Structure formats: structure tokens, C-alpha cells
């Protein structure tokens, strides 16, 4: 149960003064639905009104606070309401005109009575000798000067949400931060000189200058550490829980693996062998395996997975392999099934399309154990799918699932070993925050004989030449991918660009061109991909549906339109679709050039990295550096945790500390029973890691 003292923080934002349902919806967009979400949304800027010059010396363009006498109101002439309402003011050194558009004269007369003194604050412009302030931010009576804050935090906003409203809500949320037992390790507090949690929250919401917004300020570091520690502790608890759950030792005698290995047209690379050894030793151990297999597109993960599957079958279990899309599931099936021809292993496909009798037959085959391997989409984990003895769960292209979903999936398989495969090279820091609950194997080495892909940038206005080159290549028998970005306008996905390009290529190449995008029915998609796979279609125009793994080894040209709209890691993945056979391949990045036909600096830097290396891990690190964590990964949907206080790019040092801290805690106080352990429970709740608390005895 969540500690009583935290409950007010988990109340709806409408419990904050001045926040009704309408404002709550807007705040929900920038922060979240609960008070704690607002509390953990820190200021992104500071407004400083402490510059208080006299009129004559006021710097143009700056935010100033002036003490003035109100001289004279000049409303716009009758019938010319679009002209401004002006109020002339002065001090001993000169004059300033306050300018208002669409003014309400009675209001202005009230707040700026002629002959009285007022403090006004706003940005000033200078026209010759005349100083002007348009729509002052504040107009206050000198007697009530403290109604105007000299320093104001600025919060992230969205359309319709007034800065003042958000500021008030955030300030109130911050003031609700309770004093909590401190979970910070004493020695860290001393060496880092960090403030306590409550103090840190309040200070973070009361910045005094831009310096206080710096992620390396002690306040922000402390809070970032809290968030990272919650993340690392939760993962460590999940990992420990899993190790405690008895698994089953699945060693197998190797007879199936030997048989299939003999039929393979190649030998495993060193990295493949090492990864497989890791997996087999986990499977053979008595604890449950939860391992991540990372390797670039084309690095040969499938065959490693297949060997693991065979080991599971040798030891009398079933295996299931889940892919994020039907296309991918079919490809896995198509690459695995032929290799099993000479064995008596039964492998079946299973997707949401299996209905009626067909579905019933497969379900019965699974329950009775006749089916050894099931390959499919998330349908393989539907409620009515019952396995006879599920020993191995393989999840392909994990980056689309979050850690919560991963935990849920594993519960399905009870004691099954779990192997997660991802083709997204993930920078080390992100891997820690995302997969910190898993063991990791990496395949970095490519299968032998791969040629580097000739990567070039071409301005988009030369697209006609590219079409010409593509047509000539097709005449010579080559196969081409042509990728267009999806244009998403709010909720509508605009397919015009990809459809237009398809239409144009169709004119040049006729029915040798195919189109595939996410809005098509899966039957249609499969038919097109199949035709590309077997060569009837020579040019596949696609949105990024192919990004996650369509495999046509014969393809040699990859054209990416509007390459500037894709992330580096994504471009790298797309490029990985070609260069898989023994022929030389090309990747053309079509850029929309900026002013003067030039590429921007970042675009140039990105392109150079792609040209210089095909090492996905290096590219991922650079992507993170160039774009920052949120952007590099496309935030929430990507399944990466979204941090609010920490940035794994700038807070890498803190992440390492938090990781060590968390491992030590789990080792010494696994049920969080000591006083510090109790305090850490508060931390987990604060960051909504209730799932991890549930794993604790007496949690
Ligand atoms: P991934 O799933 O990692 O993207 P795949 O498993 O689909 O990569 O492998 C890509 C291609 O490389 C496949 O055609 C596969 O048969 C081939 N391949 C895999 N391992 C080797 C190897 N050791 N030597 C040569 N070719 C290999
Ligand atoms: Mg793959």
C-alpha cells in the first residue's frame, strides 16, 4: 500500500486551486493527470524582472521594471479603435509610453490613475528619444510591490494554457511536497552536497537564474538521481525476483542442433557462437533466463534463436516466437521452416487471422504438445492459447514493448526462459535504464562477405535523376527499396507523398513496382512483400513498415526520401535492408535542402556519421548526443522509459551511481526492511514503480 503521506500527491490535478476540468485537460498534456505529475514538471526557464533602471538608462529590448508617474491617457481617436491606446508616464529622467491594443479604457483608468505612481514591468523598445512598453506584464501599486515577483519560473506550456495558470498550479503542487524519510545514502549526500528531497523539489520550482536550470545544478542532480535510482531499483528488484523463481534446466542433448547445423549453408560467426553459448548456459541453469540479444539488422539473430529453440525441444519443451507484425512473423516462419524439413519438428504460424476450425486445430495441437514451435504475433499470448509445456519464449524486436509489457508476457510462460531480440542498437546508458532487468548478449560482427553500403546524399530536387538511375538498375535486374516518410498531421496519417511517388514510379516501371504501407490490410501487405521477396516486384515503395525487418537479400538499392525527417538510428536500420547479399549496394539519402540549397549543420553531421560507419552502436551513441534522449527515441511509443528529471545523456555519471546503489540495496536489504529500505519504498511509489514494490515480501 502506498504510504498515507504520499496520497495527496496522487490526487487529480483538479484538487489544485484554480484548476477545473478544462485547465486539467491542458495540464494533462504538458505534465500529466495527477498532482505529482505537475510537481515533477520542472521550470524550463526563468523570467527575471530584477533589472530596475531609470527611463533614460533603460536598455532597449530588455525586460525592465520601472517606477513611474502616470501623466496622461490618450485613447485612440473615435472610430479608429485599431490604433493603440497610449498612456504617457515619466520619472525624473524621461518619458515612457505604455501601449495597449484593443484596450478597455475603464480598466486602464482604474489601474493607471493619472497623477499616481505605479511600478510597471515589461519589455521596452526605443524610438529615438521615446521609450515604449507594449502591454506591460505587470502594473502594480508601489505599496503592493510584493505582488509582483521579481523572479518567475516559466513552465512548459501548450496552446490554451496560460503561463500564469500553469505557474500557479506548479507552485502549489511543489508546496505540497511532504517531508519524507530520506532514502539517499548518507555518504552520497555528503560528497555531492545535495539538498534533501523536499528542499530540492521546492528549490527546483523557485529558480533564481538560468544557472538553477542547469541539469548539473545540485538541485537538479539530486532530483535526477532520485528518478534514476527509482528506475534502477525497480529493475534490480524485478531481476532478483526472477532469479528467485525457479526455472527448469533445459539442456538438451544437441541432436537436433547438430542435424540442423549440418544443413546450414554457413557456419556461425564468433559473436553468434558466443551469444548462443550465453543462451544455452542460461537455459541449462536452474534459474529462469531473461536475456536480451542485441544485434544489428542482418547480423544473424534468427539462426541463434533457432538453435535456442532446438535446445528447448531437445529437452522436451515447446517454444514460441513472437514478432511485432504479421509480415515479420511470416518471414521468421519462412526462414525457419525450410531448415526443419528433415526433422520431425512441427512448426506452425499463429496470428489473429486464425479463426474457427483452423484456430481450434492449432490450439489443440499446442495443448497436446504436437506443435513444437509456434511463430506469430501477440496473438500467441491470447487467453485461450494454452501450451503443453512452454519452455522458451522469444520476443523479436523488443524495442516496441515496454518493461511492463515484458513482465506481463513472462507471466504467461510461468517458468519459461525468455529471449528478447532487438535490432535497435541502444546506447549503453539507455540499455541500462531499459533493459537493466536483463542479461545482455551482443552480436557486433557481421556475417562474412558483406560489402559496405555506398551511402550518398542527394538533394530532393534531383529526384528525377534518381528515378532514372533506379529505372536503369531495375533493367539490369536489381531490386530497390524506396522509403517515404509518413506525414502525420494530428491524428490523420497522410499517405499522399508515398502514393504520389508510387504513382510516378509506376509510370516508369509499370507493374514491377509495389506499394506497401501501414494502412493496408495485412493480406494485401503480405502479398506485396511476398512478391518483392520472390522477385516479381522489383521496386518496393514503402513507408517505414519495412523498417523492422523485411528481408530480401537480393535488394541492392535503398532510396530514402526526406532523410532529414528520420533519426540516425532509423536511417541506419533502413540502410541495413541492403548490402546483405554479395553484390555491392547503394543507399541514397534524398534530402530536402534548406535555404540556398545547403544542408543544415546537424543534417550534415548526421549524414557524415552514416557515411563513415556502419557500426550501429556508434551511430546510436551519436544520435543520442546530437538529438538528446527524447528525440532520438521518439519518446513514449518506443518503449523506452521517459524520464522527467533525468537525462541519460547528461546524467550518465548519476546513472552509474544509481545502478551500483540499487544493486547494493537489493543485495543487502532485498525486501526493503531497514529504515533506508522503508524510505526507498517511498521513492518507488513517488515514481510510480508500484509494480516493483509488489514484488517485495510484505510489500
Ligand atoms: P537479423 O535477424 O539479425 O536481422 P538474420 O538472422 O535475418 O539477421 O540474418 C540475415 C542473413 O544472414 C540471413 O540471410 C542469414 O541466413 C544470413 N546469415 C546468418 N548468419 C550467417 C553466418 N554466420 N554466415 C553467413 N550468413 C549468415
Ligand atoms: Mg530479424
XYZ file of C-alpha atoms and ligand atoms in Angstrom:
727
model
C 0.000 0.000 0.000
C 1.161 3.465 -0.812
C 2.197 5.393 2.307
C -0.514 7.748 3.538
C 1.754 10.778 3.330
C 2.012 10.390 -0.450
C -1.687 10.167 -1.212
C -2.277 13.909 -1.694
C 0.355 13.834 -4.429
C -1.570 11.225 -6.336
C -4.792 13.219 -6.282
C -6.192 14.536 -9.524
C -4.805 17.922 -10.650
C -8.282 19.358 -10.191
C -7.518 19.258 -6.469
C -5.184 22.202 -7.048
C -6.716 25.658 -6.520
C -7.883 27.238 -9.762
C -7.704 24.023 -11.770
C -11.030 22.938 -13.196
C -11.650 20.145 -15.712
C -10.760 22.331 -18.680
C -7.432 23.502 -17.310
C -6.793 19.982 -16.037
C -7.020 18.645 -19.572
C -4.422 21.177 -20.732
C -2.134 20.499 -17.802
C -2.589 16.818 -18.563
C -0.953 17.446 -21.906
C 2.182 19.104 -20.574
C 2.542 17.317 -17.264
C 0.028 14.589 -16.535
C -3.235 13.966 -14.729
C -2.026 13.948 -11.139
C -0.552 16.468 -8.729
C 2.717 14.566 -8.681
C 2.988 14.898 -12.447
C 2.845 18.656 -12.094
C 5.279 18.561 -9.213
C 7.762 16.622 -11.308
C 7.423 19.015 -14.228
C 10.215 21.470 -13.583
C 10.534 25.016 -14.919
C 12.111 25.307 -18.328
C 13.019 28.958 -17.942
C 13.161 31.958 -15.637
C 11.823 35.451 -16.085
C 13.992 37.957 -14.285
C 12.398 41.323 -13.523
C 15.130 42.489 -11.233
C 16.615 44.943 -13.746
C 15.295 48.267 -12.444
C 16.874 51.144 -14.384
C 15.632 54.690 -14.782
C 13.870 55.516 -18.028
C 16.832 57.263 -19.604
C 19.235 54.405 -18.996
C 16.876 51.502 -19.738
C 18.419 49.116 -22.265
C 16.306 48.632 -25.329
C 14.862 45.158 -25.821
C 15.316 44.168 -22.179
C 12.815 43.186 -19.590
C 12.704 46.146 -17.208
C 10.872 47.121 -14.075
C 10.241 50.874 -13.876
C 8.771 53.056 -11.173
C 6.824 55.807 -12.931
C 4.266 58.576 -12.508
C 1.188 58.286 -14.702
C 0.905 61.504 -16.720
C -1.771 61.253 -19.354
C -4.138 58.795 -21.088
C -4.568 59.081 -24.853
C -7.340 56.811 -26.188
C -7.390 56.126 -29.947
C -9.371 58.688 -31.940
C -13.099 57.921 -32.280
C -13.852 55.292 -34.944
C -10.201 54.208 -35.139
C -10.262 51.530 -32.498
C -7.495 49.607 -34.219
C -4.995 52.272 -33.219
C -3.435 51.767 -29.796
C -4.457 53.311 -26.514
C -1.475 55.142 -25.045
C -0.583 56.104 -21.512
C 2.277 58.506 -21.029
C 4.372 58.008 -17.892
C 7.553 59.559 -16.551
C 10.297 59.525 -13.961
C 12.950 62.159 -13.205
C 14.961 61.120 -16.256
C 12.406 60.938 -19.051
C 9.195 59.568 -20.530
C 7.875 56.138 -21.370
C 4.699 55.389 -23.303
C 2.670 52.361 -22.333
C 0.902 50.986 -25.394
C -2.279 48.878 -25.400
C -4.171 47.360 -28.301
C -7.879 46.519 -28.015
C -7.803 48.255 -24.667
C -10.638 48.548 -22.192
C -10.414 52.235 -21.177
C -12.282 51.861 -17.865
C -9.893 49.124 -16.793
C -6.852 51.185 -17.747
C -8.200 54.224 -15.926
C -8.572 52.115 -12.833
C -5.119 50.509 -12.831
C -3.271 53.564 -14.100
C -4.897 56.622 -12.491
C -3.436 59.894 -13.759
C -1.166 61.579 -11.240
C -0.285 58.431 -9.302
C 2.844 56.297 -9.121
C 2.984 52.750 -10.422
C 5.509 50.002 -10.927
C 5.355 48.610 -14.444
C 7.299 45.672 -15.822
C 7.738 44.535 -19.384
C 9.987 44.631 -22.402
C 10.924 48.099 -23.713
C 11.687 49.423 -27.166
C 13.200 52.762 -28.002
C 12.061 55.004 -30.856
C 14.549 57.860 -30.982
C 14.324 59.503 -27.587
C 10.970 57.863 -26.806
C 10.819 54.694 -24.767
C 7.841 52.431 -25.265
C 6.451 49.410 -23.432
C 3.702 47.438 -25.157
C 1.311 45.536 -22.883
C 3.219 45.558 -19.585
C 3.271 42.158 -17.857
C 2.632 43.799 -14.508
C 1.186 47.083 -13.300
C 1.241 47.387 -9.509
C 0.828 49.992 -6.816
C 4.234 50.718 -5.179
C 2.554 49.964 -1.847
C 1.862 46.422 -3.056
C 5.178 45.867 -4.767
C 5.477 42.336 -3.456
C 2.526 41.251 -5.603
C 4.956 41.260 -8.474
C 7.593 38.527 -8.265
C 10.975 39.773 -9.446
C 11.931 36.249 -10.475
C 9.372 33.937 -12.049
C 9.747 30.358 -13.205
C 8.496 29.519 -16.698
C 6.896 26.148 -17.311
C 6.306 24.111 -20.443
C 3.005 25.165 -21.967
C 0.530 24.068 -24.555
C -1.948 26.038 -26.607
C -4.709 27.448 -24.437
C -2.799 27.057 -21.197
C -1.823 30.460 -19.782
C 1.658 30.767 -18.324
C 0.230 32.169 -15.130
C -2.228 29.305 -14.672
C 0.455 26.676 -15.119
C 2.819 28.547 -12.830
C 0.230 28.748 -10.076
C -0.601 25.067 -10.386
C 3.058 24.057 -10.345
C 3.863 26.270 -7.393
C 1.018 24.807 -5.421
C 1.956 21.275 -6.382
C 5.520 21.973 -5.240
C 4.295 23.335 -1.941
C 2.592 20.006 -1.302
C 5.879 18.127 -1.308
C 5.851 16.465 2.108
C 8.894 15.936 4.276
C 9.802 12.304 3.705
C 12.272 9.953 5.336
C 15.380 10.368 3.197
C 16.326 7.446 1.014
C 19.610 8.942 -0.059
C 22.729 7.153 1.062
C 24.499 9.265 3.673
C 27.898 9.218 2.017
C 26.428 10.330 -1.295
C 24.668 13.259 0.356
C 27.952 14.336 1.876
C 30.181 14.019 -1.164
C 27.641 15.503 -3.544
C 26.405 18.213 -1.147
C 22.858 17.554 -2.263
C 19.817 19.023 -0.513
C 17.081 16.802 0.928
C 14.215 15.750 -1.305
C 11.600 18.222 -0.128
C 14.070 21.066 -0.219
C 15.203 20.034 -3.696
C 11.674 19.977 -5.098
C 10.916 23.379 -3.665
C 14.179 24.873 -4.856
C 13.726 23.414 -8.324
C 10.432 25.266 -8.581
C 11.986 28.506 -7.359
C 14.909 29.104 -9.687
C 16.692 32.412 -9.269
C 18.574 32.474 -12.525
C 19.335 30.353 -15.553
C 22.105 28.724 -13.551
C 19.477 26.994 -11.463
C 18.013 25.394 -14.569
C 21.291 23.763 -15.437
C 20.941 19.989 -15.273
C 24.215 19.944 -13.340
C 22.969 22.233 -10.565
C 22.933 20.366 -7.266
C 19.161 20.581 -7.022
C 18.549 19.128 -10.431
C 21.232 16.498 -9.934
C 19.649 15.357 -6.729
C 16.234 15.001 -8.344
C 17.646 13.297 -11.419
C 19.374 10.852 -9.134
C 16.103 10.132 -7.362
C 14.430 9.306 -10.631
C 17.303 7.155 -11.862
C 17.533 5.371 -8.539
C 13.830 4.540 -8.645
C 14.316 3.170 -12.153
C 17.397 1.125 -11.284
C 15.994 -0.162 -8.020
C 12.784 -1.303 -9.686
C 14.728 -3.140 -12.377
C 17.039 -4.705 -9.805
C 14.050 -5.941 -7.808
C 12.450 -7.422 -10.913
C 15.707 -9.117 -11.837
C 16.107 -10.549 -8.372
C 12.545 -11.765 -8.235
C 13.055 -13.587 -11.481
C 16.229 -15.238 -10.265
C 14.328 -16.481 -7.259
C 11.598 -18.000 -9.417
C 12.793 -21.461 -10.070
C 13.205 -22.156 -13.735
C 13.797 -25.517 -15.227
C 17.102 -26.701 -16.525
C 16.760 -27.254 -20.259
C 19.965 -28.614 -21.564
C 19.085 -30.836 -24.446
C 21.425 -33.403 -25.942
C 22.249 -31.431 -29.086
C 20.951 -33.958 -31.605
C 18.516 -31.540 -33.278
C 21.020 -28.692 -33.245
C 23.658 -30.868 -34.894
C 21.251 -32.049 -37.517
C 20.109 -28.544 -38.434
C 23.614 -27.063 -38.244
C 24.717 -29.568 -40.876
C 22.011 -28.294 -43.212
C 23.010 -24.637 -42.775
C 24.905 -23.174 -45.726
C 27.262 -21.329 -43.364
C 28.993 -21.524 -40.015
C 28.132 -19.293 -37.104
C 30.351 -16.260 -36.573
C 32.288 -15.787 -33.335
C 29.720 -13.389 -31.928
C 26.862 -15.694 -32.866
C 28.578 -18.593 -31.154
C 29.265 -16.553 -28.029
C 25.674 -15.329 -27.859
C 24.383 -18.853 -28.309
C 26.691 -20.131 -25.561
C 25.330 -17.465 -23.185
C 21.803 -18.528 -24.014
C 22.406 -22.240 -23.722
C 24.120 -21.867 -20.394
C 21.193 -19.779 -19.078
C 18.758 -22.377 -20.345
C 20.751 -25.154 -18.748
C 20.863 -23.372 -15.386
C 18.130 -23.878 -12.850
C 17.085 -20.216 -12.731
C 14.979 -18.649 -15.346
C 16.628 -17.000 -18.330
C 15.730 -13.448 -19.263
C 18.246 -12.354 -21.829
C 18.415 -9.663 -24.443
C 20.056 -10.442 -27.753
C 21.151 -7.239 -29.432
C 22.416 -7.188 -32.958
C 22.148 -5.002 -35.995
C 19.800 -5.808 -38.801
C 21.313 -8.679 -40.747
C 23.722 -9.702 -38.008
C 22.152 -13.151 -37.894
C 19.996 -13.265 -34.783
C 17.421 -15.606 -36.279
C 19.709 -18.583 -36.546
C 20.862 -18.082 -32.956
C 17.233 -18.025 -31.860
C 16.563 -21.169 -33.854
C 19.370 -23.026 -32.091
C 17.926 -21.992 -28.728
C 14.528 -23.244 -29.853
C 16.019 -26.574 -30.824
C 17.672 -26.898 -27.435
C 14.277 -26.314 -25.817
C 12.683 -29.003 -27.981
C 15.509 -31.436 -27.277
C 14.706 -31.094 -23.599
C 11.054 -31.850 -24.229
C 9.574 -28.328 -24.260
C 7.771 -26.128 -26.734
C 8.951 -22.756 -27.985
C 7.093 -19.691 -29.133
C 8.420 -16.784 -31.151
C 6.557 -13.508 -31.233
C 7.128 -10.716 -33.738
C 5.562 -7.255 -33.678
C 3.930 -7.522 -37.107
C 2.479 -10.233 -39.272
C 4.949 -9.552 -42.037
C 7.824 -10.228 -39.695
C 6.194 -13.284 -38.197
C 5.756 -14.694 -41.696
C 9.349 -14.016 -42.550
C 10.573 -15.805 -39.478
C 8.352 -18.682 -40.374
C 9.583 -18.679 -43.952
C 13.216 -18.707 -42.899
C 12.870 -21.281 -40.146
C 10.517 -23.841 -41.637
C 12.743 -24.997 -44.540
C 15.615 -25.632 -42.136
C 13.441 -28.096 -40.257
C 12.343 -30.078 -43.346
C 14.407 -33.128 -42.483
C 13.429 -33.248 -38.828
C 10.120 -34.325 -37.380
C 9.607 -30.983 -35.665
C 6.245 -29.320 -36.218
C 6.236 -25.558 -36.647
C 3.081 -23.509 -37.108
C 2.146 -19.876 -37.750
C -0.406 -18.243 -35.484
C -1.934 -14.794 -35.865
C -5.223 -13.029 -35.248
C -6.223 -14.261 -38.690
C -6.508 -17.829 -37.470
C -10.206 -18.270 -36.848
C -12.747 -21.036 -36.468
C -11.675 -24.599 -37.165
C -8.170 -23.701 -38.166
C -7.641 -21.900 -34.895
C -9.207 -24.721 -32.896
C -6.940 -27.254 -34.564
C -3.835 -25.245 -33.769
C -4.919 -24.675 -30.181
C -5.483 -28.359 -29.690
C -2.140 -29.208 -31.280
C -0.436 -26.829 -28.894
C -2.231 -28.054 -25.812
C -1.410 -31.648 -26.656
C 2.169 -30.821 -27.470
C 2.021 -31.879 -31.146
C 3.119 -28.429 -32.194
C 6.715 -27.848 -31.144
C 7.211 -24.292 -32.362
C 4.662 -21.549 -32.694
C 5.562 -18.395 -34.594
C 3.217 -15.428 -34.663
C 2.115 -12.038 -33.492
C 0.961 -11.120 -29.986
C -1.971 -13.485 -30.691
C 0.318 -16.276 -29.434
C -0.357 -14.955 -25.951
C -4.146 -14.744 -26.228
C -6.060 -16.034 -23.249
C -7.242 -19.207 -24.955
C -3.774 -20.219 -26.108
C -2.615 -22.959 -23.771
C 0.702 -24.677 -24.122
C 1.506 -28.214 -23.133
C 4.943 -27.273 -21.802
C 6.194 -23.912 -22.899
C 9.919 -23.783 -22.321
C 11.165 -20.857 -24.360
C 9.617 -17.532 -25.264
C 11.344 -15.478 -27.935
C 10.224 -11.907 -28.432
C 11.567 -10.271 -31.558
C 12.090 -6.539 -31.972
C 11.625 -5.762 -28.355
C 12.005 -2.019 -28.595
C 8.320 -1.757 -29.264
C 7.420 -3.243 -25.922
C 7.985 -1.599 -22.571
C 9.257 -3.272 -19.443
C 5.714 -3.550 -18.067
C 4.520 -5.484 -21.082
C 7.603 -7.627 -20.874
C 6.823 -8.563 -17.289
C 3.229 -9.377 -18.272
C 4.337 -11.613 -21.137
C 6.690 -13.536 -18.949
C 3.930 -14.289 -16.514
C 2.182 -16.146 -19.324
C 5.037 -18.543 -19.695
C 5.397 -19.159 -15.968
C 8.731 -20.869 -15.824
C 9.664 -20.408 -19.439
C 13.007 -18.962 -20.404
C 12.761 -15.665 -22.213
C 14.935 -14.394 -25.019
C 14.297 -10.920 -26.305
C 15.808 -9.900 -29.628
C 16.287 -6.373 -30.804
C 17.852 -4.917 -33.908
C 17.961 -1.462 -32.408
C 21.451 -0.785 -31.207
C 20.958 1.004 -27.948
C 23.491 3.264 -26.304
C 24.823 1.835 -23.084
C 23.061 4.332 -20.838
C 19.697 3.675 -22.380
C 20.237 -0.051 -22.284
C 20.769 0.252 -18.533
C 17.575 2.155 -17.912
C 15.506 -0.012 -20.233
C 16.944 -3.487 -20.019
C 18.544 -3.236 -16.603
C 16.452 -6.231 -15.574
C 18.030 -8.488 -18.200
C 21.305 -10.089 -19.113
C 22.614 -8.872 -22.446
C 24.382 -10.556 -25.375
C 25.526 -8.592 -28.366
C 26.285 -9.592 -31.928
C 28.542 -6.904 -33.341
C 30.280 -8.865 -36.049
C 28.522 -9.156 -39.414
C 28.353 -12.462 -41.269
C 31.345 -12.748 -43.630
C 31.278 -11.362 -47.152
C 29.144 -8.311 -46.539
C 30.213 -5.283 -48.567
C 29.928 -1.778 -47.151
C 26.943 0.144 -48.499
C 27.874 3.133 -50.648
C 25.956 5.906 -48.896
C 25.279 9.226 -50.605
C 23.225 12.337 -50.038
C 21.236 13.757 -52.941
C 19.127 16.918 -52.848
C 15.466 16.112 -53.270
C 15.162 18.295 -56.351
C 17.337 15.828 -58.238
C 14.744 13.134 -57.725
C 14.206 12.792 -61.483
C 17.795 11.703 -61.914
C 17.366 9.221 -59.095
C 14.269 7.786 -60.760
C 16.275 7.458 -63.962
C 19.092 5.642 -62.179
C 16.652 3.372 -60.391
C 14.955 2.504 -63.696
C 18.301 1.603 -65.281
C 19.217 -0.533 -62.275
C 15.918 -2.359 -62.496
C 16.548 -3.032 -66.198
C 19.809 -4.652 -65.111
C 17.865 -6.880 -62.733
C 18.469 -5.120 -59.420
C 15.925 -4.723 -56.632
C 15.149 -1.452 -54.915
C 13.523 -0.233 -51.724
C 12.047 3.266 -51.888
C 11.067 4.624 -48.494
C 8.875 7.680 -47.939
C 8.139 9.160 -44.532
C 4.598 9.166 -43.285
C 3.245 12.635 -42.952
C 1.233 12.777 -39.800
C -0.996 15.766 -39.299
C -2.511 15.477 -35.833
C -4.376 12.184 -35.885
C -4.595 11.797 -39.611
C -1.894 9.948 -41.417
C -1.324 11.465 -44.779
C -0.331 8.955 -47.419
C -0.191 11.375 -50.327
C 3.580 11.519 -50.514
C 4.085 7.781 -50.687
C 1.137 7.301 -53.031
C 2.306 10.069 -55.324
C 5.794 8.605 -55.515
C 4.346 5.170 -56.188
C 2.230 6.611 -59.000
C 5.259 8.236 -60.571
C 7.403 5.120 -60.426
C 4.508 3.126 -61.808
C 4.642 5.296 -64.936
C 8.287 4.481 -65.453
C 8.336 0.850 -64.462
C 4.783 -0.485 -64.679
C 3.812 -3.477 -62.602
C 7.331 -4.078 -61.428
C 6.592 -1.528 -58.678
C 4.715 -2.394 -55.496
C 3.379 -0.267 -52.663
C 3.115 -1.215 -49.010
C 2.072 0.919 -46.064
C 0.614 0.552 -42.612
C -2.928 1.392 -43.619
C -3.240 -1.605 -45.914
C -4.927 -4.832 -44.854
C -2.412 -7.402 -43.744
C -3.374 -9.782 -46.576
C -2.581 -7.083 -49.111
C 0.651 -6.180 -47.385
C 1.786 -9.770 -47.242
C 1.041 -10.294 -50.910
C 3.174 -7.301 -51.900
C 6.051 -8.192 -49.630
C 5.920 -11.771 -50.837
C 6.079 -10.590 -54.450
C 9.111 -8.452 -53.624
C 10.710 -11.321 -51.778
C 10.358 -13.662 -54.754
C 11.343 -11.001 -57.279
C 8.141 -10.349 -59.229
C 8.176 -6.838 -57.843
C 11.487 -5.045 -58.365
C 10.824 -1.755 -56.594
C 9.085 -1.718 -53.237
C 7.716 1.707 -52.335
C 7.034 1.735 -48.636
C 6.509 3.723 -45.520
C 8.573 2.550 -42.623
C 6.620 -0.694 -42.201
C 9.630 -2.392 -43.678
C 11.862 -0.809 -41.106
C 11.582 -3.545 -38.563
C 12.878 -6.392 -40.575
C 11.648 -7.255 -44.047
C 14.333 -9.389 -45.523
C 15.027 -9.508 -49.254
C 18.720 -10.356 -49.544
C 18.802 -9.628 -53.275
C 17.904 -5.938 -52.885
C 20.834 -3.636 -53.583
C 19.453 -0.101 -53.617
C 17.808 1.801 -50.799
C 16.318 5.192 -51.527
C 15.150 7.200 -48.520
C 13.095 10.265 -49.274
C 13.183 13.164 -46.807
C 16.038 11.538 -44.990
C 16.196 14.643 -42.801
C 12.976 13.560 -41.127
C 14.360 10.257 -39.930
C 16.512 9.647 -36.891
C 20.041 8.418 -37.418
C 19.342 5.067 -35.872
C 16.317 4.701 -38.100
C 18.303 5.579 -41.220
C 20.890 3.058 -40.201
C 18.224 0.403 -39.805
C 16.737 1.173 -43.168
C 20.129 1.061 -44.820
C 20.658 -2.322 -43.218
C 17.998 -3.723 -45.573
C 20.507 -3.674 -48.409
C 24.053 -4.953 -48.574
C 23.019 -8.363 -47.352
C 23.962 -10.321 -50.424
C 27.358 -10.457 -52.105
C 26.681 -7.641 -54.592
C 27.699 -4.021 -53.975
C 24.843 -1.880 -52.644
C 23.910 1.770 -52.571
C 21.912 3.905 -50.178
C 20.642 7.257 -51.448
C 19.521 9.753 -48.856
C 17.253 12.296 -50.515
C 17.386 15.492 -48.525
C 15.145 18.479 -48.717
C 17.800 21.166 -48.787
C 17.310 24.369 -46.791
C 17.868 27.948 -47.934
C 20.449 28.254 -50.677
C 20.354 24.544 -51.402
C 22.534 23.825 -48.371
C 22.170 21.198 -45.725
C 21.938 22.395 -42.127
C 24.878 21.731 -39.818
C 23.145 18.977 -37.878
C 21.905 17.346 -41.044
C 25.449 17.405 -42.387
C 26.863 15.967 -39.197
C 24.267 13.206 -39.228
C 24.973 12.333 -42.793
C 28.710 12.195 -42.218
C 28.305 9.761 -39.376
C 26.220 7.498 -41.576
C 28.778 7.664 -44.336
C 31.696 6.998 -42.040
C 30.456 3.977 -40.182
C 28.097 1.043 -40.291
C 28.542 0.322 -36.607
C 25.020 0.607 -35.233
C 26.162 1.106 -31.654
C 28.377 4.016 -32.583
C 25.572 5.533 -34.627
C 23.166 5.168 -31.733
C 25.557 6.953 -29.359
C 25.945 9.796 -31.844
C 22.211 10.010 -32.361
C 21.736 10.345 -28.636
C 24.416 13.033 -28.494
C 23.027 15.037 -31.419
C 19.384 14.899 -30.559
C 19.005 14.168 -26.887
C 17.269 11.155 -25.437
C 13.666 12.132 -26.011
C 14.052 12.859 -29.692
C 16.478 10.111 -30.525
C 13.986 7.523 -29.497
C 10.712 9.112 -30.329
C 9.818 9.018 -26.621
C 6.934 7.075 -25.173
C 5.861 4.797 -28.011
C 9.368 3.463 -28.380
C 9.064 1.611 -25.104
C 11.950 3.486 -23.529
C 11.255 4.954 -20.139
C 10.558 8.642 -20.293
C 12.439 10.498 -17.617
C 11.246 13.845 -16.417
C 14.045 14.883 -14.149
C 16.943 12.929 -15.569
C 18.536 12.977 -18.968
C 20.574 9.876 -19.623
C 22.814 11.877 -21.919
C 23.858 14.482 -19.356
C 23.357 12.403 -16.221
C 25.311 9.322 -17.252
C 27.506 9.591 -14.153
C 24.448 9.598 -11.911
C 23.041 6.607 -13.723
C 26.138 4.574 -12.958
C 25.971 5.630 -9.321
C 22.283 4.752 -9.117
C 22.912 1.369 -10.619
C 25.610 0.494 -8.084
C 23.477 1.890 -5.299
C 20.489 -0.227 -6.367
C 22.458 -3.469 -6.689
C 23.876 -2.996 -3.235
C 20.449 -2.337 -1.761
C 18.977 -5.443 -3.350
C 21.884 -7.492 -2.094
C 21.823 -6.227 1.474
C 18.179 -5.381 2.038
C 16.223 -7.258 -0.624
C 12.860 -6.734 1.000
C 13.480 -3.078 1.826
C 13.021 -3.591 5.544
C 15.737 -1.415 7.040
C 14.927 2.251 7.696
C 16.586 3.193 4.448
C 14.670 0.402 2.739
C 11.416 1.832 4.063
C 12.409 5.232 2.715
C 13.207 3.671 -0.645
C 9.685 2.299 -0.819
C 8.511 5.895 -0.725
C 10.823 6.647 -3.619
C 9.423 3.783 -5.686
C 5.892 4.984 -5.089
C 6.817 8.558 -5.909
C 7.973 7.451 -9.313
C 5.053 5.094 -9.786
C 7.061 1.908 -9.611
C 4.279 0.163 -7.706
C 4.950 -2.927 -9.804
C 8.334 -3.284 -8.166
C 7.010 -2.732 -4.648
C 4.524 -5.538 -5.205
C 7.418 -7.934 -5.633
C 8.570 -7.304 -2.076
C 7.629 -9.612 0.713
C 5.146 -7.728 2.890
C 5.148 -5.038 0.204
P 18.767 -10.436 -38.209
O 17.567 -11.203 -37.754
O 19.793 -10.293 -37.143
O 18.416 -9.156 -38.853
P 19.063 -12.626 -39.937
O 19.075 -13.649 -38.883
O 17.812 -12.423 -40.698
O 19.522 -11.261 -39.328
O 20.288 -12.907 -40.901
C 20.495 -12.180 -42.065
C 21.026 -13.053 -43.159
O 22.335 -13.506 -42.847
C 20.186 -14.283 -43.394
O 20.027 -14.436 -44.758
C 21.022 -15.402 -42.801
O 20.797 -16.610 -43.458
C 22.434 -14.913 -43.007
N 23.391 -15.397 -42.006
C 23.182 -15.506 -40.687
N 24.282 -15.954 -40.060
C 25.236 -16.125 -41.015
C 26.597 -16.555 -40.982
N 27.204 -16.914 -39.858
N 27.259 -16.607 -42.157
C 26.658 -16.231 -43.301
N 25.379 -15.820 -43.387
C 24.663 -15.757 -42.268
Mg 15.414 -10.145 -37.808
